[in-house]
XYZ file of C-alpha atoms in Angstrom:
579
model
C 13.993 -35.153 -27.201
C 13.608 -35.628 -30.793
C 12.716 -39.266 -30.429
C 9.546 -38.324 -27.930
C 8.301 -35.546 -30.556
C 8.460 -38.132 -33.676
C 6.782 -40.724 -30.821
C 3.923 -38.263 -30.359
C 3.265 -36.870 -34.079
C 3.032 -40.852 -34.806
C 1.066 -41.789 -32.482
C 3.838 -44.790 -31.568
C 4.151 -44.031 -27.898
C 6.034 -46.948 -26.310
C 4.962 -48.556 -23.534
C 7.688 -47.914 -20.783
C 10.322 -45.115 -20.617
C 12.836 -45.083 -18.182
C 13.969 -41.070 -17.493
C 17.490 -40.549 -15.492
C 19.615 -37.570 -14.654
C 20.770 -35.348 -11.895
C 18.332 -33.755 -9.617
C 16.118 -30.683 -10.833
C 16.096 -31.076 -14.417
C 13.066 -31.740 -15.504
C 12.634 -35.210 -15.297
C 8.819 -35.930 -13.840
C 7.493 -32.298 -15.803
C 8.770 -34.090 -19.072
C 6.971 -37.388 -17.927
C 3.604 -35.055 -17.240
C 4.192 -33.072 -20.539
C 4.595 -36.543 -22.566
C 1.451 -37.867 -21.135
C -0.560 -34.843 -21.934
C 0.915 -34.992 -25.155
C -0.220 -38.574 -26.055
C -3.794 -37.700 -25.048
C -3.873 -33.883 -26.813
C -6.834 -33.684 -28.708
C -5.529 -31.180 -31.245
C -5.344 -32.379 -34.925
C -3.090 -29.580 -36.001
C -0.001 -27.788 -34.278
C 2.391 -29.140 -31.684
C 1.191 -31.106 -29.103
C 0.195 -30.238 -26.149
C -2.359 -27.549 -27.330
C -3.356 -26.513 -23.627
C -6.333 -25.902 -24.622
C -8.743 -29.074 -25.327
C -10.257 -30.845 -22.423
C -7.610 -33.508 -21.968
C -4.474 -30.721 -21.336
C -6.594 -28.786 -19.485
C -7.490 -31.433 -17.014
C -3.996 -32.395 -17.176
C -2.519 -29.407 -16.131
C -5.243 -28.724 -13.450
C -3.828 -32.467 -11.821
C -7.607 -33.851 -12.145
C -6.979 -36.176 -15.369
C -7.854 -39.667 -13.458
C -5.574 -41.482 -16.022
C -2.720 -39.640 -14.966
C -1.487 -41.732 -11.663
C 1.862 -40.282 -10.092
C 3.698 -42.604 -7.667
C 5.921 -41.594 -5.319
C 8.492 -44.967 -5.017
C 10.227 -43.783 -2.145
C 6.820 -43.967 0.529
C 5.461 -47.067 -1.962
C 8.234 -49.129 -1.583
C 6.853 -52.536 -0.754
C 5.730 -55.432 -3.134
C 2.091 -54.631 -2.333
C 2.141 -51.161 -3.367
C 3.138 -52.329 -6.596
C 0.158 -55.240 -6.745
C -2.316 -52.742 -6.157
C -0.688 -50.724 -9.587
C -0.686 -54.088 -11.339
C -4.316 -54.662 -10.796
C -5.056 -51.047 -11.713
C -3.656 -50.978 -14.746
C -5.718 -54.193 -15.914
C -8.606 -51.885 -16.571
C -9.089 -49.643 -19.796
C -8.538 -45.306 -18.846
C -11.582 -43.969 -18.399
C -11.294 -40.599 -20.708
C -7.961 -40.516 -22.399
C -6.548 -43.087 -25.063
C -3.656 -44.184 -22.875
C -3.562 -44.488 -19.676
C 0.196 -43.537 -17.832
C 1.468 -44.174 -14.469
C 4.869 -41.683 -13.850
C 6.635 -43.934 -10.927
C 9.235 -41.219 -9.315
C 12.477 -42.098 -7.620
C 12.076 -45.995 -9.043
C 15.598 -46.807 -7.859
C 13.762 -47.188 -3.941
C 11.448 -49.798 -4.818
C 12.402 -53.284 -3.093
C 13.652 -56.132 -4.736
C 10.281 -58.241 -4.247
C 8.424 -54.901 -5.571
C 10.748 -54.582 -8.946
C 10.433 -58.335 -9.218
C 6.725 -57.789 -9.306
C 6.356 -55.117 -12.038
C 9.070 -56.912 -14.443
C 6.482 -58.696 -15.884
C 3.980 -55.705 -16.541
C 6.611 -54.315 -17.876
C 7.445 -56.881 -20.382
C 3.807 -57.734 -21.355
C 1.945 -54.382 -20.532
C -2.013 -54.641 -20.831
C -3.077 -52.278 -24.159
C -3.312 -48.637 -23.454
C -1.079 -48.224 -20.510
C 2.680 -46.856 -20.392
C 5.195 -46.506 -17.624
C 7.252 -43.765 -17.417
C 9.979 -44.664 -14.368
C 12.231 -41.437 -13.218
C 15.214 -42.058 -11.210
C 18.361 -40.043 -10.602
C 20.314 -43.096 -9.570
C 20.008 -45.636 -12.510
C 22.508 -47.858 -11.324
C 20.359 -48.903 -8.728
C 17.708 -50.326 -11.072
C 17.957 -54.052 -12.052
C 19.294 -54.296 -15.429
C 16.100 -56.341 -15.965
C 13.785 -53.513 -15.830
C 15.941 -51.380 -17.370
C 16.563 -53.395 -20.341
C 12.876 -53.604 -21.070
C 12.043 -49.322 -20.971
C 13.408 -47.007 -23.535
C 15.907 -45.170 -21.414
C 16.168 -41.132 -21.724
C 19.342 -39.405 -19.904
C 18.533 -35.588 -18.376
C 21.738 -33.266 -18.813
C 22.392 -30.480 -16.558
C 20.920 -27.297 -17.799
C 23.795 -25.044 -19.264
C 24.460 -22.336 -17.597
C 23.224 -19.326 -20.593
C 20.018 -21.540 -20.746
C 19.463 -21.222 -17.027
C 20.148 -17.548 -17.157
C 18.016 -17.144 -20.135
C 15.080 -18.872 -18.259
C 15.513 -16.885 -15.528
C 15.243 -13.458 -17.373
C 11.953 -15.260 -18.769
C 10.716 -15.713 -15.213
C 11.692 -12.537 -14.345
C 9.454 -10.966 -17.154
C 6.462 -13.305 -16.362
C 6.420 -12.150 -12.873
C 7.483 -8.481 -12.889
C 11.013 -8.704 -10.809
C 13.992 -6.845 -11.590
C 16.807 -8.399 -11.237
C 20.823 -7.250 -12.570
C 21.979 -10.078 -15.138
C 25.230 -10.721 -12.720
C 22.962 -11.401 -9.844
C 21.022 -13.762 -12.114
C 24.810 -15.326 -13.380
C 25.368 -15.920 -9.584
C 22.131 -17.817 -8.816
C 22.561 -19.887 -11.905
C 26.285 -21.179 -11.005
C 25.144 -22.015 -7.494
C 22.429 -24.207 -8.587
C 25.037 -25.932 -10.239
C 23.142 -27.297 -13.796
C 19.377 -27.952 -10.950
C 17.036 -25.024 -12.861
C 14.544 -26.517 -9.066
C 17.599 -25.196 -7.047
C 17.663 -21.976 -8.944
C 13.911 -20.999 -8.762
C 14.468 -21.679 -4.885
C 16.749 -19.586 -4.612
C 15.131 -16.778 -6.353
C 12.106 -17.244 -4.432
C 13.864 -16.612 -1.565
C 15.863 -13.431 -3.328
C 12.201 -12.198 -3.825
C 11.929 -11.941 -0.170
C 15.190 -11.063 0.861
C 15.970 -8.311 -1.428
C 14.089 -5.053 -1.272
C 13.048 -4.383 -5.705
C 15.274 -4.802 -7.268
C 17.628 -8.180 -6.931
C 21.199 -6.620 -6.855
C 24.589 -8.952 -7.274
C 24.778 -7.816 -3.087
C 22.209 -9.197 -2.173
C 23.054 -12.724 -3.631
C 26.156 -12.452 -2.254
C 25.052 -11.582 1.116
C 22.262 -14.291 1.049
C 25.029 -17.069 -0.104
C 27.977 -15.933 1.812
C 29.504 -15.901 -2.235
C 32.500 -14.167 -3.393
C 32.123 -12.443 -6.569
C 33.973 -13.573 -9.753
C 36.335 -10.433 -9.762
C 37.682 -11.935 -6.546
C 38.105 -14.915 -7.416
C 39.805 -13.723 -10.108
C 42.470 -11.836 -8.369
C 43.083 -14.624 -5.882
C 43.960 -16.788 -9.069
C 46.066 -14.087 -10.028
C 47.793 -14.196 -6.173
C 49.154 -17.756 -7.563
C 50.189 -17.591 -10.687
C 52.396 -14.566 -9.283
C 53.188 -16.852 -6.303
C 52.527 -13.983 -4.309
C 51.417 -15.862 -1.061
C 51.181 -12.680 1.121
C 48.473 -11.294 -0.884
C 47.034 -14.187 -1.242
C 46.385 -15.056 2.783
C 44.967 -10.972 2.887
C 42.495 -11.629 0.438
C 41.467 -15.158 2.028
C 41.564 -13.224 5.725
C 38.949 -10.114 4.390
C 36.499 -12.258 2.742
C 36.365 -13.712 6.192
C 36.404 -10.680 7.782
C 33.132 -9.605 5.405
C 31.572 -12.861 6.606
C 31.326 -14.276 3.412
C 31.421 -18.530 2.907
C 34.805 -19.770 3.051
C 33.972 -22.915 1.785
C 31.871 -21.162 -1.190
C 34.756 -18.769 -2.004
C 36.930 -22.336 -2.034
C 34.294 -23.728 -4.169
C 34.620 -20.855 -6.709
C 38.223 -20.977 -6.547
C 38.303 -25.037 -7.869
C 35.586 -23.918 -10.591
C 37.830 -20.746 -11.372
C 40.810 -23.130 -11.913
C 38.960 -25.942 -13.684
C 38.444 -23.361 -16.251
C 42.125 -22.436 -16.680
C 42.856 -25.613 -16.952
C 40.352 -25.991 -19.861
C 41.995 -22.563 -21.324
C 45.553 -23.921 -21.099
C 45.016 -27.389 -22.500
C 43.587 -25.572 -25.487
C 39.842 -27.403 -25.181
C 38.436 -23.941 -25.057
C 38.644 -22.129 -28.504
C 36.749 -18.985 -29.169
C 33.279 -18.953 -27.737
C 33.194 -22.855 -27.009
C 30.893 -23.912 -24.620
C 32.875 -26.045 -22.048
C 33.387 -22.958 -19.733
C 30.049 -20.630 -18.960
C 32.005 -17.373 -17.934
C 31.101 -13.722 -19.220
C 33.864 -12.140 -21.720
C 35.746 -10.082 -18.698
C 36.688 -13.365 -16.940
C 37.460 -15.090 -20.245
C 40.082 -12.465 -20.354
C 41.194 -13.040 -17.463
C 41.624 -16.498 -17.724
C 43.109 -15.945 -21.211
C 45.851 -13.685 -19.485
C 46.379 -16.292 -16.382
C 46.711 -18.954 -18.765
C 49.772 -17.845 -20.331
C 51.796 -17.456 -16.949
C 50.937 -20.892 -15.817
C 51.669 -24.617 -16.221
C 49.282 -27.715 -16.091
C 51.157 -29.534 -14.205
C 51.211 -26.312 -10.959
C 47.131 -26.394 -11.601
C 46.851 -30.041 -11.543
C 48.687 -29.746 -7.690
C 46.247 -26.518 -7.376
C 43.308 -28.229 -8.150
C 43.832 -31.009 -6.163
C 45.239 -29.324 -2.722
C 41.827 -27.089 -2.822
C 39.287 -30.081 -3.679
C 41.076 -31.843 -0.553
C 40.463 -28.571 1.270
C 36.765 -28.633 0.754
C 35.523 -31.641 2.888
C 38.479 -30.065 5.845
C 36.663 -27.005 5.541
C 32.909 -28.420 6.481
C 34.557 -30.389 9.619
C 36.741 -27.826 10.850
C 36.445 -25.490 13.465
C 39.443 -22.686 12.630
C 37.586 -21.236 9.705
C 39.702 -20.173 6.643
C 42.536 -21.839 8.270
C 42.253 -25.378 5.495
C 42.022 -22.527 2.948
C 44.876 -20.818 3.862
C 46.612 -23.875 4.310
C 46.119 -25.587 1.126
C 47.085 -21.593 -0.495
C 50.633 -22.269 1.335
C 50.445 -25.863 0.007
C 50.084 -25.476 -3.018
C 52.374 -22.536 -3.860
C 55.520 -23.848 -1.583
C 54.837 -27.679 -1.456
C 56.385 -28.614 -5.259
C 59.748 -26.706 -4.323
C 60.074 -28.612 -0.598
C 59.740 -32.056 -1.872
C 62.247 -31.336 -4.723
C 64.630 -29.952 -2.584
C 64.913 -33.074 -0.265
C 64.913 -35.388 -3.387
C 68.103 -37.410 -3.593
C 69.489 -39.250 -6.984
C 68.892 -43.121 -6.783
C 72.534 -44.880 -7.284
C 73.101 -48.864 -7.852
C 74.867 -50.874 -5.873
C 78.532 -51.455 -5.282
C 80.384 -53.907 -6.567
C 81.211 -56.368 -3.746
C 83.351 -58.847 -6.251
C 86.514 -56.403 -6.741
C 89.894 -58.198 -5.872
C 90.436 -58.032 -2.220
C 93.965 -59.568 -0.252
C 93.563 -62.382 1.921
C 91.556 -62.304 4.569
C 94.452 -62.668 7.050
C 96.442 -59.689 5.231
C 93.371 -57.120 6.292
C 92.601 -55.409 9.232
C 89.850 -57.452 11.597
C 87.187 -54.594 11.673
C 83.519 -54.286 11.077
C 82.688 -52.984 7.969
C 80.499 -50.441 7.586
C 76.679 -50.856 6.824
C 76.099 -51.633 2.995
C 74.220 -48.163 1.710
C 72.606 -48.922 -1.743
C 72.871 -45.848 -3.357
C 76.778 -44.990 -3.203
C 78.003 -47.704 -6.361
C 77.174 -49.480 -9.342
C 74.709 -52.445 -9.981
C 76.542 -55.576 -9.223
C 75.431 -58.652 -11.885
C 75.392 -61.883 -10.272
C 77.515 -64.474 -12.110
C 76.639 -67.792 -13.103
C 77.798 -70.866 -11.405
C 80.888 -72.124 -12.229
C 81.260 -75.175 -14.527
C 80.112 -78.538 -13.419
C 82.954 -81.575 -14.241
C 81.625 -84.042 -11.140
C 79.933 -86.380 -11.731
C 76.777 -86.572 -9.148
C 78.490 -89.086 -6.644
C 81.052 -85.518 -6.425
C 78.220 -83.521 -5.767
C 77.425 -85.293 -3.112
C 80.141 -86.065 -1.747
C 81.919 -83.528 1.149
C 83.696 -80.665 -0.401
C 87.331 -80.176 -0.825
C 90.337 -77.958 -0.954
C 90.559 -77.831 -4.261
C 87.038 -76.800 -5.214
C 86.858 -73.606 -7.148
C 86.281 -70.645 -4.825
C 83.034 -68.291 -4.759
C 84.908 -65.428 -6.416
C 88.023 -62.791 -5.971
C 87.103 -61.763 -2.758
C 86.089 -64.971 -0.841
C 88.127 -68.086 -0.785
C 86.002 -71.147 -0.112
C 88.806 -73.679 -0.048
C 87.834 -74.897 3.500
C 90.538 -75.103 5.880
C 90.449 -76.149 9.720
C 90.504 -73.471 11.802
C 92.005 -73.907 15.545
C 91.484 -72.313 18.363
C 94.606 -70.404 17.564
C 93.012 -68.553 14.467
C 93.534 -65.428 13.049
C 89.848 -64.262 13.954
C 89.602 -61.119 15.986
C 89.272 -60.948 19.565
C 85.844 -60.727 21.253
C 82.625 -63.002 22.442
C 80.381 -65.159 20.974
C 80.144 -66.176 17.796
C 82.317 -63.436 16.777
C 85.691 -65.285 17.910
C 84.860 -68.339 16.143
C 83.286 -70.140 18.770
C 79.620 -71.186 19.826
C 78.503 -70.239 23.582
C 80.539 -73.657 24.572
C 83.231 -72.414 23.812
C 83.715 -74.924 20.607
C 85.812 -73.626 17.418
C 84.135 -72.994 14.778
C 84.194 -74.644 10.940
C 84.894 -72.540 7.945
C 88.206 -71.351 8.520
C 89.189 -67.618 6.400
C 86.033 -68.371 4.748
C 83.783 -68.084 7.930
C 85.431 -65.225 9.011
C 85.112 -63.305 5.891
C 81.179 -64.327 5.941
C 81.032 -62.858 9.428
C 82.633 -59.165 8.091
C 80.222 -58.829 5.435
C 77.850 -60.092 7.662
C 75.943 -56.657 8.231
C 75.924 -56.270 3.988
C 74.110 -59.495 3.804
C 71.700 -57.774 6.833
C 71.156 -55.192 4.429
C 69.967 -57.515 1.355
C 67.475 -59.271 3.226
C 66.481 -55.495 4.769
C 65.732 -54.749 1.266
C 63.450 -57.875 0.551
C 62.136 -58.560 4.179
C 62.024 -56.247 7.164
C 60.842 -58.719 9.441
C 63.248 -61.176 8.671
C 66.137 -58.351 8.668
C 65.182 -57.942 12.683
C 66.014 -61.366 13.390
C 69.143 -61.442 11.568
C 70.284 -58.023 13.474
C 70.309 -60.014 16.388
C 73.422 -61.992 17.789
C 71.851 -63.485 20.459
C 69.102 -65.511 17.521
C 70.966 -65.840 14.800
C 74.621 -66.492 13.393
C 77.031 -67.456 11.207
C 77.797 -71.320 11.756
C 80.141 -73.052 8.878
C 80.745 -72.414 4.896
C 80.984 -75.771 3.282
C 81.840 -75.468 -0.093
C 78.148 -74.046 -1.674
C 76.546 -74.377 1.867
C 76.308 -71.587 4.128
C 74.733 -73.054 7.889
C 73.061 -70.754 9.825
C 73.021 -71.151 13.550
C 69.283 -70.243 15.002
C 68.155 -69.885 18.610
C 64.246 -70.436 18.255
C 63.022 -73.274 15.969
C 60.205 -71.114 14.758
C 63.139 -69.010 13.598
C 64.962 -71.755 11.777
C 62.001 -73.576 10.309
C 60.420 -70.041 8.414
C 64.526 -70.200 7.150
C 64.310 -73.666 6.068
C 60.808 -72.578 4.148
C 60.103 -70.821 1.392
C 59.662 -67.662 0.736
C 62.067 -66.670 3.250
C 64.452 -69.202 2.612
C 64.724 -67.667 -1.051
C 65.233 -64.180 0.464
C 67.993 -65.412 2.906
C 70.145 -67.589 -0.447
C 69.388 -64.460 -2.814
C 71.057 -62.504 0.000
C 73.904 -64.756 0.581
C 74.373 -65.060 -3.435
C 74.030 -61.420 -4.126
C 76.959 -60.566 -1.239
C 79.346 -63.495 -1.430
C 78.934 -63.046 -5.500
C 77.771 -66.812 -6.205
C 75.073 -69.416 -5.925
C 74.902 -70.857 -2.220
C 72.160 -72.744 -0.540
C 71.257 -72.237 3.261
C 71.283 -74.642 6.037
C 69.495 -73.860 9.469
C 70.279 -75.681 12.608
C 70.076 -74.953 16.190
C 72.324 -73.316 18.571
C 72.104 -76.687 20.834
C 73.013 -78.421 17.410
C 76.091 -77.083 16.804
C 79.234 -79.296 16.711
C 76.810 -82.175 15.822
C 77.406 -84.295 12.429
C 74.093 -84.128 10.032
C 71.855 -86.810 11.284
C 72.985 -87.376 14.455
C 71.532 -86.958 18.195
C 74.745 -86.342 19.810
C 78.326 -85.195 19.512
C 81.024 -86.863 17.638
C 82.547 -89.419 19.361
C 86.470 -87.810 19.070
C 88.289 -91.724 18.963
C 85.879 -94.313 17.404
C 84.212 -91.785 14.824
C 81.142 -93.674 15.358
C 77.539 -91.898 15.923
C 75.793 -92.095 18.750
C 71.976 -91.497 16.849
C 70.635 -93.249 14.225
C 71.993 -93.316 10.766
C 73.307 -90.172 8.632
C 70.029 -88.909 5.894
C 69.941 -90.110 2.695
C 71.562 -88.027 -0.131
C 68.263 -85.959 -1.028
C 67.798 -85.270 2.679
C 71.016 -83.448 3.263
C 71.836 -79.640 1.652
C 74.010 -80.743 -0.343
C 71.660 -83.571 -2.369
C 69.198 -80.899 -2.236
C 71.916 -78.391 -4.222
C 72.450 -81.286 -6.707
C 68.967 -81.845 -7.300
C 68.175 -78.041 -8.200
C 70.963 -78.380 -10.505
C 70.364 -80.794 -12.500
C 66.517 -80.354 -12.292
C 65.662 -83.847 -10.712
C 62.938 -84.476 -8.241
C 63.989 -87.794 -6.775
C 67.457 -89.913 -6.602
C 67.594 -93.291 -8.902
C 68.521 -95.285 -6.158
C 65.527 -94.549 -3.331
C-alpha cells in the first residue's frame, strides 16, 4: 500500500482505483480508510487522525460525500445514470467527493458501458474506488482506465496476531492453538475468522479452549493429522483405516479431517522439494509440526505425494455427495498406498513387430492352415522397403502384368499364374477354396492363396489404424480377397457403401498401408462388388468365353483403371498426355 500512502501525503489522489482479491480481506474498509484519508484535516501525523470533523463523520457513516454502492442490487443502466448525474455536483463538506462501488463485476453490460466514460473524463473532485473479487469479469475497458490494487490473503501469523489483538480489546481468553485453528479455517478471510470467533464467544464457556473449536468445526487437531501422515509414509494401512474410523466415531468432519490431510501433505511436499528452508514463510505451521514434517520428509518420495495429493483432493468433492461417510476417505487411503504397486504389476513390456519378409518355401510346399492372429508385441519392427526399380517405360506400366515381373518379396511370389479348379488351395467354402459364391475360380493363383493366409495379419494392421474398418474386414460374408495382379490387390465387397469408403480416402490409405506393411511392398487396392466378380474392368457383363468381345461399353481409359492410377502416383503426374 505504499503507493496509496505517497498518494495521500501528496495530495495526488487519482481519480479511479480498481481494488481486487479474495473475499474478507479488507477490500471496501481500505476503500473507506482511503477516503477518510483524502479528506483528514490533520496537517501533521499520518492520515487519518480520527479525530477532526471529517474522520469523525466518516467513521460514524454520516459523511454525505461518502456514497457506498452495492453493484449487486444496482445492477441496471439506470442505477448507474442516477450516480452519473450525482457526481456532476461539487461535495458538499469534504475536498473530494468518493463513491466505493462494491462487487463491480455484477453491473450489466449497458450499466459498465454507461460509467466508462465518467470514468475516463471524471468531473473535478470525485474518485471511484470499484471493489470486486472477480476481476476477470470486468471489461478490460474499465479496468484499463482505474489504477488496479490486488488484496492478498492474510498470512496466517498476521491473522493470529490480530486475533490476540482482538482478544485483548475485548477481554476473551482464548489458548493460542485454539486461535491457530480458527485462523487456518478461515483460510487467508480475517471476515471468516472474526465469525467464527463470535460464535466461539457464545459457544464456549471463558475461556476458548482448542476443544471447543474442534467440537464447533467437527476439526481434527494437527497432532492427528500428523500421525495419519505418518500411517503412509510407513504404509501401514491398518492403522491408518483405525484412525480414519475413530475420528468418525468422535463425530468429528470427515471431510475437514480430509481437508487437513491435503494441507498437511501440501506442506511435505514444500519440505521435500526443498522450497522451505529454515523459518521460510511458504508453510504457516508451529515448530512441533515442522518437525514432524522435517522427519516425514526424509522417508518419502515426491512422486508417492504427488499420487497422495491427488487421490485425497479427488476424495473431497466424493465426500460432500456421498452418503457412506468416511468410506471416499478410506478409499482414497487404500488408493493411494496400494494403487502404484497394482498398475505396475499388470504392466507388460511393449515389443515391435515381427518380421513378416523372412524366406518362406513355396506356398504349395506348406501346410494349408490358418495362421495365427498377428500379436504386435512378440518381434521386431519390420521396415518397409522401397519399390523395386522402374525399367518400363509408361506404355509397361500400363500395360497387364506378367510372369516375369519381379515379385513382392521372399515370401510372396507375384508371378501370376492361372489357377484351375484343380488348385492346390485347401478344402472348404466360399471364398476360401478359390471360388466366388458361383462357384467361379478364382485369379491370383499361389499368390491369392498366400494373400488369403495372411489374411487375418493384414486384419490386424488395419485393427491398429481403424477399428471400424477392422469389423468389416473380419467378416467373410462382406468382404474378401478377389485377385493379385501384379501391384494390384482387388478386394471383393458385398455393400457398395462398403466398397466406395475403400475406394476413398482416408480409408483407402489405411487398407494399402495394411496390404504394404504385410505383403512387404507397395500395392494399390481395387474394390469391386461381389456381383462383379468374373467381370473384365469396364464391362456390364461377363466375358464372352469364344469371341472375347464385351458385351458393355468400352474398357476406361488408362487413368481410370488401378493400374494408370499406380503409374500416375509414381511418376507424380496428374493427367495422361494423350486425354
Amino acid at each position: 500500500m505504499k503507493t496509496l500512502k505517497n498518494a495521500i501525503a501528496t495530495g495526488r489522489i487519482g481519480h479511479a482505483y480498481l481494488f481486487t482479491g479474495p473475499r474478507g480481506v479488507g477490500k471496501t474498509s481500505a476503500a473507506r480508510l482511503l477516503a477518510r484519508a483524502a479528506n483528514c484535516l490533520a496537517t501533521t501525523g499520518e492520515k487519518p487522525c480520527n479525530e477532526c470533523s471529517n474522520c469523525l463523520a466518516a467513521g460514524r457513516e454520516i459523511a454525505t460525500d461518502l456514497i457506498e454502492i452495492d453493484a449487486a442490487s444496482n445492477t441496471g443502466v439506470d442505477n448507474i445514470r442516477e450516480v452519473i448525474e450525482r457526481a456532476q455536483f461539487s461535495p458538499s463538506i469534504w475536498h473530494t467527493k468518493f463513491y466505493i462501488i462494491d462487487e463491480v463485476h455484477m453491473l450489466s453490460v449497458s450499466a459498465f458501458n454507461a460509467l466508462l466514460k465518467t470514468l475516463e473524463e471524471p468531473p473535478p473532485q470525485v474518485a471511484f474506488i470499484l471493489a470486486t473479487t472477480e476481476v476477470h469479469k470486468v471489461p478490460a475497458t474499465v479496468a484499463s482506465r482505474c489504477q488496479r490494487f490486488d488484496f492478498r490473503r492474510v498470512p496466517l501469523s498476521a491473522m493470529v496476531a490480530r486475533l490476540r489483538w482482538i482478544c485483548e480489546q475485548e477481554a476473551i481468553q482464548a489458548e493460542d492453538a485454539a486461535l491457530e485453528l480458527v485462523a487456518r479455517q478461515a483460510t487467508g478471510s480475517l471476515r471468516d475468522a472474526l465469525s467464527l470467533m463470535d460464535q466461539l464467544r457464545v459457544f464456549s464457556e471463558g475461556e476458548i479452549k482448542l476443544a471447543d473449536v474442534q467440537d464447533m468445526l467437527g476439526a481434527s487437531g494437527s497432532e492427528k493429522v500428523a500421525d495419519f501422515v505418518d500411517c503412509m509414509v510407513a504404509a501401514d494401512l491398518a492403522a491408518g483405516l483405525r484412525l480414519i474410523s475413530s475420528v468418525a466415531e468422535d463425530g468429528l468432519d470427515i471431510r475437514q479431517l480430509n481437508r487437513q490431510i491435503v494441507e498437511h501433505l501440501h506442506s511435505l511436499m514444500l519440505v521435500k522439494s526443498g522450497a522451505v528452508q529454515g523459518e521460510s514463510g511458504l508453510i504457516d505451521v508451529t515448530e512441533e509440526i515442522r518437525q514432524r514434517l522435517n522427519s516425514q520428509a526424509a522417508n518419502v518420495t515426491i512422486p508417492e505425494l504427488l499420487r497422495w495429493i491427488k487421490a485425497f483432493a479427488e476424495a473431497d468433492s466424493n465426500l460432500r455427495t456421498t452418503n457412506y461417510r468416511q468410506l471416499p476417505l478410506e478409499m482414497a487411503l487404500v488408493e493411494a498406498l496400494t494403487g502404484p504397486a497394482a498398475a505396475a504389476s499388470v504392466a507388460a513390456p511393449v515389443v515391435p513387430e515381427p518380421n513378416y519378409r523372412a524366406p518362406q518355401p513355396p506356398a504349395h510346399q506348406q501346410p494349408q492352415r490358418p495362421l495365427p492372429r498377428h500379436d504386435s508385441r512378440s518381434a521386431p519392427e519390420v521396415r518397409e522397403p522401397l519399390p523395386p526399380p522402374i525399367h518400363a517405360d509408361l506404355g509397361d506400366m500400363i500395360a497387364p502384368a506378367t510372369a516375369s515381373q519381379t515379385p513382392i518379396s521372399a515370401e510372396i511370389n507375384l508371378d501370376v499364374q492361372p489357377q484351375s479348379a484343380s488348385s492346390d488351395t485347401p478344402d472348404g467354402d466360399g471364398w476360401e477354396n478359390g471360388s466366388n459364391e458361383e462357384g467361379n475360380t478364382l485369379e491370383g493363383g499361389d499368390d491369392l492363396s498366400r494373400l488369403r493366409t495372411l489374411w487375418p495379419r493384414v486384419i490386424d494392421q488395419i485393427n491398429a489404424r481403424s477399428k471400424n474398418v477392422a469389423a468389416v474386414f473380419r467378416d467373410p460374408g462382406q468382404v474378401r480377397p478377389y485377385k493379385i495382379d501384379g501391384k494390384i490387390v482387388t478386394i471383393s465387397f458385398r455393400y457398395p457403401i462398403h466398397a466406395n469408403r475403400s475406394r476413398n480416402e482416408p480409408h483407402r490409405g489405411i487398407i494399402e498401408a495394411a496390404l504394404t506393411r504385410v505383403l512387404g511392398s507397395p500395392f494399390v487396392l481395387d474394390a469391386i462388388m461381389f456381383e462383379d466378380e468374373g467381370k473384365e474392368p469396364g464391362s456390364d457383363g461377363p466375358v464372352q468365353a469364344k469371341t472375347g468381345q464385351r458385351s458393355g461399353p468400352k474398357a476406361p481409359a488408362p487413368h481410370e483403371t488401378p493400374r494408370g492410377r499406380a503409374a500416375m502416383n509414381i511418376f507424380g503426374i496428374e493427367k495422361f498426355e494423350d486425354q
